[in-house]
XYZ file of C-alpha atoms in Angstrom:
155
model
C 67.933 -59.493 -19.543
C 65.067 -59.061 -17.124
C 63.901 -62.178 -15.766
C 59.969 -62.941 -16.315
C 59.353 -62.556 -12.352
C 59.801 -59.116 -12.651
C 58.322 -58.205 -15.745
C 54.960 -55.911 -15.815
C 51.769 -57.806 -16.061
C 48.860 -55.689 -17.199
C 45.578 -55.946 -15.168
C 42.919 -57.596 -17.146
C 40.078 -57.964 -14.824
C 38.171 -56.196 -11.972
C 38.958 -58.718 -9.505
C 42.734 -58.589 -10.227
C 42.528 -54.738 -9.462
C 40.581 -55.088 -6.348
C 42.999 -57.705 -5.041
C 45.920 -55.165 -5.496
C 44.084 -52.364 -3.993
C 43.004 -54.379 -0.876
C 46.571 -55.508 -0.167
C 47.749 -51.952 -0.633
C 45.295 -50.506 1.657
C 45.922 -53.389 4.151
C 49.554 -52.363 4.291
C 48.831 -48.543 4.632
C 46.272 -49.352 7.404
C 49.044 -51.120 9.421
C 51.422 -48.252 8.910
C 48.896 -45.784 10.262
C 47.917 -48.137 13.082
C 51.498 -48.590 14.063
C 52.387 -44.934 13.671
C 49.555 -43.692 15.890
C 49.216 -46.583 18.300
C 49.950 -44.439 21.512
C 47.510 -41.761 20.553
C 45.096 -42.606 23.550
C 47.984 -42.836 26.034
C 49.329 -39.692 24.992
C 45.854 -37.911 25.142
C 45.349 -39.015 28.527
C 49.020 -38.014 29.652
C 48.015 -34.654 28.333
C 44.795 -34.274 30.241
C 46.648 -35.385 33.366
C 49.511 -32.763 32.621
C 46.744 -30.017 32.199
C 45.033 -30.974 35.529
C 48.371 -30.765 37.213
C 49.292 -27.553 35.494
C 46.102 -25.941 36.771
C 46.316 -27.426 40.273
C 50.084 -25.866 40.555
C 48.591 -22.404 39.591
C 49.630 -20.018 42.236
C 47.310 -18.191 44.390
C 48.854 -15.071 42.824
C 48.006 -16.262 39.287
C 44.451 -17.131 40.091
C 43.984 -13.628 41.982
C 45.234 -11.833 38.597
C 42.818 -14.003 36.545
C 39.926 -12.924 38.764
C 40.977 -9.283 38.741
C 40.998 -9.307 34.892
C 37.562 -10.867 34.608
C 36.355 -8.271 37.262
C 37.796 -5.441 35.366
C 36.095 -6.749 32.241
C 32.763 -6.991 34.043
C 32.917 -3.283 35.388
C 34.136 -2.082 31.805
C 30.881 -3.592 30.079
C 28.748 -2.393 33.237
C 30.298 1.336 32.693
C 29.713 1.177 29.121
C 26.211 0.203 29.858
C 25.765 2.913 32.120
C 27.083 5.672 29.651
C 24.818 4.367 26.920
C 21.462 4.631 29.529
C 22.615 8.083 30.600
C 22.914 9.275 26.683
C 19.754 7.852 25.877
C 18.165 9.839 28.932
C 19.675 12.850 27.646
C 18.469 12.423 24.214
C 14.992 11.399 25.408
C 14.508 14.483 27.446
C 15.714 16.788 24.492
C 13.593 15.132 21.742
C 10.668 13.941 23.847
C 11.087 10.517 22.151
C 11.129 7.633 24.998
C 14.596 6.296 26.161
C 13.441 2.802 25.112
C 12.918 3.631 21.602
C 16.230 5.209 21.167
C 19.051 3.338 19.189
C 22.751 4.370 18.592
C 25.994 4.090 19.719
C 26.789 7.872 20.516
C 25.028 10.859 21.336
C 25.084 12.043 17.604
C 23.652 8.852 16.160
C 21.018 8.388 19.168
C 19.949 12.357 18.488
C 19.480 11.571 14.801
C 17.244 8.338 15.345
C 15.157 9.927 17.949
C 14.413 13.007 15.453
C 13.518 10.577 12.889
C 11.329 8.777 15.503
C 9.738 11.885 16.499
C 9.164 13.027 12.763
C 7.482 9.869 11.985
C 5.266 10.043 15.223
C 3.991 13.383 14.031
C 2.654 12.247 10.925
C -1.179 11.602 10.912
C -2.297 7.908 10.531
C -5.686 9.080 8.584
C -6.916 12.104 6.975
C -8.875 14.223 9.144
C -12.768 14.587 8.128
C -14.631 17.593 8.544
C -17.743 16.086 9.960
C -15.877 13.573 12.093
C -17.763 12.779 15.411
C -21.272 13.924 14.080
C -24.060 11.593 13.611
C -27.413 11.856 11.913
C -30.419 11.842 14.173
C -31.615 8.375 15.455
C -35.164 9.108 14.452
C -36.025 8.783 11.004
C -38.135 11.063 9.081
C -41.628 9.756 9.102
C -43.630 12.698 8.018
C -44.695 11.241 4.684
C -46.070 8.303 6.055
C -48.013 10.252 8.524
C -49.443 12.375 5.805
C -50.495 9.480 3.662
C -52.116 7.794 6.902
C -54.122 11.141 7.240
C -55.109 11.009 3.792
C -56.404 7.385 3.991
C -58.172 8.152 7.197
C -60.028 11.316 5.574
C -58.336 14.005 7.204
C -56.814 16.567 5.356
């Protein structure tokens, strides 16, 4: 009942498969190209829109944006000042230089400074009882003098 034209024919070679796939891929590429043909145009329009929107931004909006940026910068500066003051306070209390102190709050800075101070107290090498003393620079030659006297006939 089905005629021979619509009857399924199995693929028997790589060339047949390649031909079928090339045709299918070509049709899909055409669909995609047609679907996104105006992409570059839309991209250009969007860029122009963004430029126009930025140009139309009112002076008030620009000022608000600038104020927010300045507030953020001031907050950052205030935090840096707070940390610097805490480091100075902990440095004065522990005797550790402020540049060596690390931490986010006074408690952690104090604990860190104490550990640095404790480490700095440890001797780097054991102390020697006779450190700094040297043997005399002149060698003891009394034995040689005695031999020379004996050879010379002196006693």
